Amino acid sequence: MSGLCALTIHELADKLDKGEVTSEQATRAYLNRIASLDKSINSYITVDAGGAMTQAREADSRRAKGERGPLLGVPLGIKDVLLAKGLRSTCGSKMLENFIAPYDAFVTGKLRAAGAVTLGKTNMDEFAMGSSTENSHFGSTKNPWDLTRIPGGSSGGSAAAVAADLCAGSLGSDTGGSIRQPASLCGVVGLKPTYGRVSRFGLVAFASSLDQVGPMTKDTRDAAILLNAIAGYDAADSTSANQPVPDYTQGLEDGVKGLRVGLPKEYFGAGMDDDTAAALRATVDMLKDAGALVSEVSLPNTRYAVPTYYVLAPAEASSNLARYDGVKYGFRSPDGGGLLEMYQRTRHDGFGAEVKRRIMLGTYVLSSGYYDAYYLKAQKVRTLIRGDFLAAFKQVDVLLSPTSPTPAFPLGEKVDDPLTMYLCDIMTLNVNLAGIPGISVPCGHSAGGLPIGAQFMGPFFSEGMLLRAARVIERASGAMARKPSL
Amino acid sequence: MEFEAVIGLETHVQLSTKSKIFCGCSTAFGAPPNANTCPVCLGMPGVLPVLNEDVLRRAVMVGLATGCRIAERTKFDRKNYFYPDLPKGYQISQYDMPIATGGAITITLADGAEKVIGLTRVHMEEDAGKLIHGENLGHPDSSYVDLNRAGVPLLEIVSEPDIRSAEEAKKYLEKLKAILEYLDVSDCNMEEGSLRCDANVSIRPKGQKEFGTRAEVKNMNSFRFLQRAIEFEIARQTQVVTEGGRVIQETRLYDSARDVTVSMRGKEEAHDYRYFPEPDLPLFTASQEYIAAVRASLPELPDDKRRRFERDYSLPRYDAEVLTASRAVADYFEEAAKGAANPKIISNWVMGDILRLVKERNTAPQSLPVTPAMLREMVTLMDEGVISGKIAKTVFEEMANTGKAPRAIVAEQGLTQITDTSSIEAEVDKIIAANPDQVASFKAGKDKVLGWFVGQVMRATKGKASPDVVNEILKQKLSA
């Protein structure tokens, strides 16, 4: 039944509708595949076989009663940064190694209501800090296309699980590219919605003003289906947008005829690998062939994205991660001592190196005497960066760039060089700083056979248009037809 | 050299909303530890705050009632520090864009003069939980965390350094408390901690413009302790300077048992709170319509009520001040004074015996067995001449103990004043006949003896005779 696992969400739902397969069969097929393959990929931190089978049988009985739904009985993997009541939610950290979620995140609640089956919780960089999933307390995830390479990050577990057919689709989270960059490196579709489109309630916070939950799927239609399920207003998230949710599958096939596509020149400069540049040129041709109007535009403040992001995100993180103090839940150092010693030992032993680096960085930029020079200045630059996008969207409808400057790199290559690692997200950070949506869609492969992704960026709440543009590339490139050989 | 104290007060007021500031948990006092908690106020991973609208409304009420400007745009900030009673590792507060700024509170000084104390700001924030140390639970090595109070809404109200004495500080806090009680936004219970006050105290040579170095004094949970702590602190600083020393900037705790302030931490140990805008709560706007609607809902405030009492009931300023210091007392008075011929008499009883009972029984005037209607009826009985002022005292005590109506008490105990002249005349005749010596000395010009005769008659009639009538008859008969 391994062919079952290769199905997209909409293909599987179709078979479930027709009674050709049950959710129980599909779920068992995934669990078997995980059991045989995930030892080498390590895409899951927690597999909930018992819970998944129970949910599958429930879904089957709902279907037997005539209920239908695009996710009813569909097995998914959820990034371990999202809480699912009763399941361990580690965030890839020793700090939460044994933390059982006491409540459902807004999005996991939505999936539960839609009847989706949760296979388990996928691997990630600790507290979503990283671009390679090497910063996980539970070991690196491997790229299914080449097990000696990283899958990208921080949602590397979700991306690898989708690429390796270890789930039908997945949810990730994206603070600076954490959905799009691993999607690109693993050859799947990844969508970062507009800030506020999806509730953050139950998403463990990294940088609150940048975090968004989004779908990671085998194709654009699946991304639309998952976004339909999780988007919408949530009174429990004060930053959630009270905007109607369209059906994102509507108009998916409408093409890009007459669509004005801008190529930000700052994204096509030095540092981009040749295969990626070639894949993007081919993508531009596909768009032109489909009737899009392509022109060059400028986002002049692009070069400030990395320093701006690495002031603001750590600042918020330093505060968001203060709650992991050993007092209430999670890891507490057993070495005793007084209160201060308990705090110090707990946070010293409970957090990994990258998390501690960012906490220190964030604490520094918020400190008295440095706040104006760093945090406040970065907020001002953030406004300029957003302004760049708003100005560009007066000239064009959508922007196109590579998602990542290079395909997947070897494990260990950058892990000891944080500054080089930070540059992995140079194409994606700006979208979070501006709060706009972005999507990564497979557009080709490198000479070595590694996937390459193209990124579309659009105005606030333009997810429908991004999916439509991505769909054109998906169809024209045929990149989805290639699968990693496992 | 003569010194002058410069004092500013920071007051924390727990708002009496039903639920907490950022979640739906109850704010009820006295629940078992951690009963009133949820993932949000426990600081679980992934939770987000949502502002309780009732907290905003109450903050705007306090701002408007104290003449503040309500901010058009306001935001929350995070104040970062580690402590076990602070579940998120930061307190959500307001830093540089508070909800209200620039108000004032008017106090009346001992000599009757008014003084205006400026208000710097009013801002909203969440309370922390509390620690219970293990000694009390048989585990001296452990501390326990109770987060019932975590997330209970607070207002911080900061005065300008306009206060010049401990007495003024006390009057300021009394007036602030009265305003908060009138608005019904807080229980204002200092012992339970729903009204807490810190004082910034410094001294300077009289006439000098620059401020001296200040000490922040904490832990004063009654008006008396506030006054005592400030008095001690002024004396301490004066002594330090007089002896050639320098006051250092520090935080000091008031120790009520020893009646001293002691150093808690110095400036160099002060926290860097790393304030920054709370990203989970977007900047928001209180619309003019909203502010107007809250303004329209404000009740009459102490100063307005005092002026109205002076005008409508012809009360002296002092009476009006005492009666309006508490909304409950003012309400009691107004109810009792309804249709009363002489409100001043009602005022005397409320300021005297009613407030005495309130204090003795530690209760609200509305909960006393003596209702305003009963007090009014008792005063009417006096006006009608049915009972004397002396008997009224007896009737009042009986009302206070039994809750019986005054007319019933008078009837049951036969306390009706004797105004029937013939029965009084009979008593007078008996007493004159039995005391020829006293009659003689009266006739010899000793007018004082008249008082003695009145006393004899009153005793014989068990106090029920009308003193006016007795006087009249005695004068007549003795002069005959």
PDB file of N, CA and C in Angstrom, chain B residues 15-87:
ATOM      1  N   LEU B  15      -8.369  46.168  40.694  1.00  0.00           N
ATOM      2  CA  LEU B  15      -9.723  46.434  40.205  1.00  0.00           C
ATOM      3  C   LEU B  15     -10.630  45.248  40.530  1.00  0.00           C
ATOM      4  N   SER B  16     -11.868  45.539  40.884  1.00  0.00           N
ATOM      5  CA  SER B  16     -12.785  44.474  41.312  1.00  0.00           C
ATOM      6  C   SER B  16     -13.591  43.928  40.134  1.00  0.00           C
ATOM      7  N   THR B  17     -12.919  43.685  39.011  1.00  0.00           N
ATOM      8  CA  THR B  17     -13.604  43.069  37.876  1.00  0.00           C
ATOM      9  C   THR B  17     -13.886  41.603  38.205  1.00  0.00           C
ATOM     10  N   LYS B  18     -14.850  41.015  37.511  1.00  0.00           N
ATOM     11  CA  LYS B  18     -15.186  39.602  37.748  1.00  0.00           C
ATOM     12  C   LYS B  18     -14.041  38.700  37.306  1.00  0.00           C
ATOM     13  N   SER B  19     -13.434  39.039  36.136  1.00  0.00           N
ATOM     14  CA  SER B  19     -12.386  38.166  35.610  1.00  0.00           C
ATOM     15  C   SER B  19     -11.066  38.926  35.506  1.00  0.00           C
ATOM     16  N   LYS B  20     -10.005  38.164  35.258  1.00  0.00           N
ATOM     17  CA  LYS B  20      -8.652  38.728  35.227  1.00  0.00           C
ATOM     18  C   LYS B  20      -8.455  39.620  33.998  1.00  0.00           C
ATOM     19  N   ILE B  21      -7.324  40.286  33.945  1.00  0.00           N
ATOM     20  CA  ILE B  21      -7.117  41.300  32.901  1.00  0.00           C
ATOM     21  C   ILE B  21      -6.908  40.687  31.516  1.00  0.00           C
ATOM     22  N   PHE B  22      -6.291  39.501  31.439  1.00  0.00           N
ATOM     23  CA  PHE B  22      -5.989  38.939  30.117  1.00  0.00           C
ATOM     24  C   PHE B  22      -6.548  37.537  29.887  1.00  0.00           C
ATOM     25  N   CYS B  23      -7.380  37.040  30.824  1.00  0.00           N
ATOM     26  CA  CYS B  23      -8.022  35.736  30.624  1.00  0.00           C
ATOM     27  C   CYS B  23      -9.341  35.750  31.376  1.00  0.00           C
ATOM     28  N   GLY B  24     -10.080  34.649  31.296  1.00  0.00           N
ATOM     29  CA  GLY B  24     -11.421  34.617  31.871  1.00  0.00           C
ATOM     30  C   GLY B  24     -11.476  34.121  33.307  1.00  0.00           C
ATOM     31  N   CYS B  25     -10.314  33.912  33.957  1.00  0.00           N
ATOM     32  CA  CYS B  25     -10.311  33.360  35.315  1.00  0.00           C
ATOM     33  C   CYS B  25     -10.907  34.334  36.327  1.00  0.00           C
ATOM     34  N   SER B  26     -11.486  33.745  37.371  1.00  0.00           N
ATOM     35  CA  SER B  26     -12.099  34.536  38.440  1.00  0.00           C
ATOM     36  C   SER B  26     -11.031  35.293  39.237  1.00  0.00           C
ATOM     37  N   THR B  27     -11.426  36.443  39.763  1.00  0.00           N
ATOM     38  CA  THR B  27     -10.528  37.238  40.607  1.00  0.00           C
ATOM     39  C   THR B  27     -10.879  37.080  42.081  1.00  0.00           C
ATOM     40  N   ALA B  28     -11.786  36.147  42.397  1.00  0.00           N
ATOM     41  CA  ALA B  28     -12.283  36.035  43.780  1.00  0.00           C
ATOM     42  C   ALA B  28     -11.128  35.796  44.755  1.00  0.00           C
ATOM     43  N   PHE B  29     -11.208  36.471  45.893  1.00  0.00           N
ATOM     44  CA  PHE B  29     -10.188  36.383  46.935  1.00  0.00           C
ATOM     45  C   PHE B  29     -10.474  35.142  47.782  1.00  0.00           C
ATOM     46  N   GLY B  30      -9.395  34.444  48.198  1.00  0.00           N
ATOM     47  CA  GLY B  30      -9.579  33.378  49.169  1.00  0.00           C
ATOM     48  C   GLY B  30      -9.851  31.999  48.602  1.00  0.00           C
ATOM     49  N   ALA B  31      -9.701  31.804  47.279  1.00  0.00           N
ATOM     50  CA  ALA B  31      -9.890  30.468  46.705  1.00  0.00           C
ATOM     51  C   ALA B  31      -8.682  29.596  47.070  1.00  0.00           C
ATOM     52  N   PRO B  32      -8.820  28.255  47.037  1.00  0.00           N
ATOM     53  CA  PRO B  32      -7.662  27.388  47.300  1.00  0.00           C
ATOM     54  C   PRO B  32      -6.536  27.715  46.317  1.00  0.00           C
ATOM     55  N   PRO B  33      -5.264  27.515  46.712  1.00  0.00           N
ATOM     56  CA  PRO B  33      -4.137  27.897  45.854  1.00  0.00           C
ATOM     57  C   PRO B  33      -4.276  27.355  44.428  1.00  0.00           C
ATOM     58  N   ASN B  34      -4.049  28.210  43.467  1.00  0.00           N
ATOM     59  CA  ASN B  34      -4.044  27.880  42.035  1.00  0.00           C
ATOM     60  C   ASN B  34      -5.388  27.383  41.495  1.00  0.00           C
ATOM     61  N   ALA B  35      -6.471  27.617  42.254  1.00  0.00           N
ATOM     62  CA  ALA B  35      -7.798  27.223  41.757  1.00  0.00           C
ATOM     63  C   ALA B  35      -8.242  28.170  40.639  1.00  0.00           C
ATOM     64  N   ASN B  36      -7.903  29.436  40.781  1.00  0.00           N
ATOM     65  CA  ASN B  36      -8.341  30.419  39.775  1.00  0.00           C
ATOM     66  C   ASN B  36      -7.260  30.630  38.711  1.00  0.00           C
ATOM     67  N   THR B  37      -6.919  29.559  38.002  1.00  0.00           N
ATOM     68  CA  THR B  37      -5.877  29.686  36.988  1.00  0.00           C
ATOM     69  C   THR B  37      -6.268  28.929  35.718  1.00  0.00           C
ATOM     70  N   CYS B  38      -5.621  29.295  34.618  1.00  0.00           N
ATOM     71  CA  CYS B  38      -5.820  28.621  33.333  1.00  0.00           C
ATOM     72  C   CYS B  38      -4.479  28.700  32.598  1.00  0.00           C
ATOM     73  N   PRO B  39      -4.366  28.064  31.421  1.00  0.00           N
ATOM     74  CA  PRO B  39      -3.069  28.124  30.722  1.00  0.00           C
ATOM     75  C   PRO B  39      -2.570  29.559  30.524  1.00  0.00           C
ATOM     76  N   VAL B  40      -3.479  30.518  30.306  1.00  0.00           N
ATOM     77  CA  VAL B  40      -3.030  31.891  30.034  1.00  0.00           C
ATOM     78  C   VAL B  40      -2.350  32.493  31.262  1.00  0.00           C
ATOM     79  N   CYS B  41      -3.014  32.462  32.417  1.00  0.00           N
ATOM     80  CA  CYS B  41      -2.395  33.112  33.584  1.00  0.00           C
ATOM     81  C   CYS B  41      -1.329  32.236  34.234  1.00  0.00           C
ATOM     82  N   LEU B  42      -1.224  30.973  33.813  1.00  0.00           N
ATOM     83  CA  LEU B  42      -0.107  30.134  34.271  1.00  0.00           C
ATOM     84  C   LEU B  42       1.131  30.335  33.411  1.00  0.00           C
ATOM     85  N   GLY B  43       0.998  31.088  32.305  1.00  0.00           N
ATOM     86  CA  GLY B  43       2.148  31.309  31.433  1.00  0.00           C
ATOM     87  C   GLY B  43       2.571  30.044  30.697  1.00  0.00           C
ATOM     88  N   MET B  44       1.594  29.216  30.305  1.00  0.00           N
ATOM     89  CA  MET B  44       1.916  28.007  29.540  1.00  0.00           C
ATOM     90  C   MET B  44       2.486  28.396  28.172  1.00  0.00           C
ATOM     91  N   PRO B  45       3.230  27.498  27.534  1.00  0.00           N
ATOM     92  CA  PRO B  45       3.723  27.803  26.184  1.00  0.00           C
ATOM     93  C   PRO B  45       2.546  28.055  25.239  1.00  0.00           C
ATOM     94  N   GLY B  46       2.699  29.041  24.354  1.00  0.00           N
ATOM     95  CA  GLY B  46       1.715  29.241  23.291  1.00  0.00           C
ATOM     96  C   GLY B  46       0.509  30.095  23.627  1.00  0.00           C
ATOM     97  N   VAL B  47       0.373  30.525  24.889  1.00  0.00           N
ATOM     98  CA  VAL B  47      -0.829  31.299  25.234  1.00  0.00           C
ATOM     99  C   VAL B  47      -0.672  32.766  24.844  1.00  0.00           C
ATOM    100  N   LEU B  48      -1.805  33.450  24.708  1.00  0.00           N
ATOM    101  CA  LEU B  48      -1.818  34.860  24.315  1.00  0.00           C
ATOM    102  C   LEU B  48      -2.789  35.631  25.202  1.00  0.00           C
ATOM    103  N   PRO B  49      -2.482  36.894  25.481  1.00  0.00           N
ATOM    104  CA  PRO B  49      -3.384  37.709  26.306  1.00  0.00           C
ATOM    105  C   PRO B  49      -4.472  38.370  25.467  1.00  0.00           C
ATOM    106  N   VAL B  50      -5.653  38.520  26.064  1.00  0.00           N
ATOM    107  CA  VAL B  50      -6.723  39.321  25.438  1.00  0.00           C
ATOM    108  C   VAL B  50      -7.220  40.298  26.501  1.00  0.00           C
ATOM    109  N   LEU B  51      -7.216  41.571  26.195  1.00  0.00           N
ATOM    110  CA  LEU B  51      -7.561  42.582  27.202  1.00  0.00           C
ATOM    111  C   LEU B  51      -9.035  42.493  27.589  1.00  0.00           C
ATOM    112  N   ASN B  52      -9.278  42.447  28.893  1.00  0.00           N
ATOM    113  CA  ASN B  52     -10.619  42.493  29.466  1.00  0.00           C
ATOM    114  C   ASN B  52     -11.156  43.919  29.312  1.00  0.00           C
ATOM    115  N   GLU B  53     -12.240  44.080  28.576  1.00  0.00           N
ATOM    116  CA  GLU B  53     -12.756  45.419  28.272  1.00  0.00           C
ATOM    117  C   GLU B  53     -13.155  46.164  29.541  1.00  0.00           C
ATOM    118  N   ASP B  54     -13.582  45.434  30.549  1.00  0.00           N
ATOM    119  CA  ASP B  54     -14.007  46.069  31.792  1.00  0.00           C
ATOM    120  C   ASP B  54     -12.832  46.755  32.502  1.00  0.00           C
ATOM    121  N   VAL B  55     -11.623  46.242  32.275  1.00  0.00           N
ATOM    122  CA  VAL B  55     -10.439  46.867  32.875  1.00  0.00           C
ATOM    123  C   VAL B  55     -10.189  48.224  32.211  1.00  0.00           C
ATOM    124  N   LEU B  56     -10.273  48.232  30.899  1.00  0.00           N
ATOM    125  CA  LEU B  56     -10.097  49.488  30.158  1.00  0.00           C
ATOM    126  C   LEU B  56     -11.140  50.512  30.613  1.00  0.00           C
ATOM    127  N   ARG B  57     -12.392  50.067  30.724  1.00  0.00           N
ATOM    128  CA  ARG B  57     -13.478  50.979  31.101  1.00  0.00           C
ATOM    129  C   ARG B  57     -13.200  51.593  32.477  1.00  0.00           C
ATOM    130  N   ARG B  58     -12.776  50.749  33.418  1.00  0.00           N
ATOM    131  CA  ARG B  58     -12.520  51.259  34.764  1.00  0.00           C
ATOM    132  C   ARG B  58     -11.315  52.210  34.781  1.00  0.00           C
ATOM    133  N   ALA B  59     -10.313  51.899  33.978  1.00  0.00           N
ATOM    134  CA  ALA B  59      -9.140  52.780  33.910  1.00  0.00           C
ATOM    135  C   ALA B  59      -9.549  54.140  33.361  1.00  0.00           C
ATOM    136  N   VAL B  60     -10.389  54.139  32.336  1.00  0.00           N
ATOM    137  CA  VAL B  60     -10.852  55.399  31.760  1.00  0.00           C
ATOM    138  C   VAL B  60     -11.698  56.155  32.787  1.00  0.00           C
ATOM    139  N   MET B  61     -12.523  55.425  33.548  1.00  0.00           N
ATOM    140  CA  MET B  61     -13.329  56.078  34.604  1.00  0.00           C
ATOM    141  C   MET B  61     -12.431  56.806  35.599  1.00  0.00           C
ATOM    142  N   VAL B  62     -11.395  56.110  36.070  1.00  0.00           N
ATOM    143  CA  VAL B  62     -10.501  56.709  37.071  1.00  0.00           C
ATOM    144  C   VAL B  62      -9.788  57.915  36.457  1.00  0.00           C
ATOM    145  N   GLY B  63      -9.352  57.772  35.205  1.00  0.00           N
ATOM    146  CA  GLY B  63      -8.688  58.877  34.524  1.00  0.00           C
ATOM    147  C   GLY B  63      -9.601  60.091  34.434  1.00  0.00           C
ATOM    148  N   LEU B  64     -10.834  59.874  34.021  1.00  0.00           N
ATOM    149  CA  LEU B  64     -11.768  60.996  33.863  1.00  0.00           C
ATOM    150  C   LEU B  64     -12.116  61.605  35.229  1.00  0.00           C
ATOM    151  N   ALA B  65     -12.306  60.746  36.242  1.00  0.00           N
ATOM    152  CA  ALA B  65     -12.704  61.239  37.559  1.00  0.00           C
ATOM    153  C   ALA B  65     -11.609  62.071  38.212  1.00  0.00           C
ATOM    154  N   THR B  66     -10.367  61.878  37.793  1.00  0.00           N
ATOM    155  CA  THR B  66      -9.267  62.642  38.375  1.00  0.00           C
ATOM    156  C   THR B  66      -8.772  63.722  37.401  1.00  0.00           C
ATOM    157  N   GLY B  67      -9.572  63.997  36.391  1.00  0.00           N
ATOM    158  CA  GLY B  67      -9.242  65.110  35.490  1.00  0.00           C
ATOM    159  C   GLY B  67      -8.089  64.825  34.549  1.00  0.00           C
ATOM    160  N   CYS B  68      -7.813  63.550  34.307  1.00  0.00           N
ATOM    161  CA  CYS B  68      -6.710  63.204  33.400  1.00  0.00           C
ATOM    162  C   CYS B  68      -7.142  63.359  31.944  1.00  0.00           C
ATOM    163  N   ARG B  69      -6.140  63.455  31.092  1.00  0.00           N
ATOM    164  CA  ARG B  69      -6.369  63.365  29.654  1.00  0.00           C
ATOM    165  C   ARG B  69      -6.296  61.885  29.294  1.00  0.00           C
ATOM    166  N   ILE B  70      -7.300  61.383  28.574  1.00  0.00           N
ATOM    167  CA  ILE B  70      -7.295  59.975  28.165  1.00  0.00           C
ATOM    168  C   ILE B  70      -6.542  59.879  26.839  1.00  0.00           C
ATOM    169  N   ALA B  71      -5.576  58.964  26.804  1.00  0.00           N
ATOM    170  CA  ALA B  71      -4.738  58.848  25.607  1.00  0.00           C
ATOM    171  C   ALA B  71      -5.571  58.412  24.405  1.00  0.00           C
ATOM    172  N   GLU B  72      -5.330  59.045  23.280  1.00  0.00           N
ATOM    173  CA  GLU B  72      -6.029  58.620  22.064  1.00  0.00           C
ATOM    174  C   GLU B  72      -5.507  57.265  21.621  1.00  0.00           C
ATOM    175  N   ARG B  73      -4.180  57.115  21.683  1.00  0.00           N
ATOM    176  CA  ARG B  73      -3.562  55.826  21.344  1.00  0.00           C
ATOM    177  C   ARG B  73      -2.779  55.346  22.546  1.00  0.00           C
ATOM    178  N   THR B  74      -2.987  54.081  22.850  1.00  0.00           N
ATOM    179  CA  THR B  74      -2.291  53.551  24.008  1.00  0.00           C
ATOM    180  C   THR B  74      -1.834  52.131  23.693  1.00  0.00           C
ATOM    181  N   LYS B  75      -0.870  51.638  24.463  1.00  0.00           N
ATOM    182  CA  LYS B  75      -0.356  50.293  24.192  1.00  0.00           C
ATOM    183  C   LYS B  75       0.112  49.671  25.484  1.00  0.00           C
ATOM    184  N   PHE B  76       0.366  48.389  25.417  1.00  0.00           N
ATOM    185  CA  PHE B  76       0.952  47.669  26.547  1.00  0.00           C
ATOM    186  C   PHE B  76       2.419  47.375  26.259  1.00  0.00           C
ATOM    187  N   ASP B  77       3.175  47.200  27.322  1.00  0.00           N
ATOM    188  CA  ASP B  77       4.598  46.882  27.208  1.00  0.00           C
ATOM    189  C   ASP B  77       4.912  45.711  28.118  1.00  0.00           C
ATOM    190  N   ARG B  78       6.034  45.075  27.828  1.00  0.00           N
ATOM    191  CA  ARG B  78       6.493  44.004  28.710  1.00  0.00           C
ATOM    192  C   ARG B  78       7.583  44.526  29.636  1.00  0.00           C
ATOM    193  N   LYS B  79       7.406  44.223  30.918  1.00  0.00           N
ATOM    194  CA  LYS B  79       8.416  44.546  31.918  1.00  0.00           C
ATOM    195  C   LYS B  79       9.057  43.219  32.304  1.00  0.00           C
ATOM    196  N   ASN B  80      10.311  43.031  31.920  1.00  0.00           N
ATOM    197  CA  ASN B  80      10.955  41.720  32.037  1.00  0.00           C
ATOM    198  C   ASN B  80      11.759  41.566  33.325  1.00  0.00           C
ATOM    199  N   TYR B  81      11.431  40.557  34.107  1.00  0.00           N
ATOM    200  CA  TYR B  81      12.275  40.166  35.242  1.00  0.00           C
ATOM    201  C   TYR B  81      11.888  38.761  35.681  1.00  0.00           C
ATOM    202  N   PHE B  82      12.831  38.096  36.301  1.00  0.00           N
ATOM    203  CA  PHE B  82      12.585  36.719  36.747  1.00  0.00           C
ATOM    204  C   PHE B  82      12.149  36.711  38.202  1.00  0.00           C
ATOM    205  N   TYR B  83      11.041  36.062  38.488  1.00  0.00           N
ATOM    206  CA  TYR B  83      10.661  35.764  39.859  1.00  0.00           C
ATOM    207  C   TYR B  83       9.623  34.651  39.807  1.00  0.00           C
ATOM    208  N   PRO B  84       9.639  33.731  40.774  1.00  0.00           N
ATOM    209  CA  PRO B  84       8.735  32.572  40.658  1.00  0.00           C
ATOM    210  C   PRO B  84       7.246  32.932  40.648  1.00  0.00           C
ATOM    211  N   ASP B  85       6.902  34.113  41.168  1.00  0.00           N
ATOM    212  CA  ASP B  85       5.475  34.452  41.163  1.00  0.00           C
ATOM    213  C   ASP B  85       5.046  35.134  39.864  1.00  0.00           C
ATOM    214  N   LEU B  86       5.995  35.258  38.936  1.00  0.00           N
ATOM    215  CA  LEU B  86       5.714  35.926  37.660  1.00  0.00           C
ATOM    216  C   LEU B  86       5.810  34.870  36.551  1.00  0.00           C
ATOM    217  N   PRO B  87       4.684  34.237  36.202  1.00  0.00           N
ATOM    218  CA  PRO B  87       4.779  33.005  35.391  1.00  0.00           C
ATOM    219  C   PRO B  87       5.391  33.192  34.005  1.00  0.00           C
TER     220      PRO B  87
END
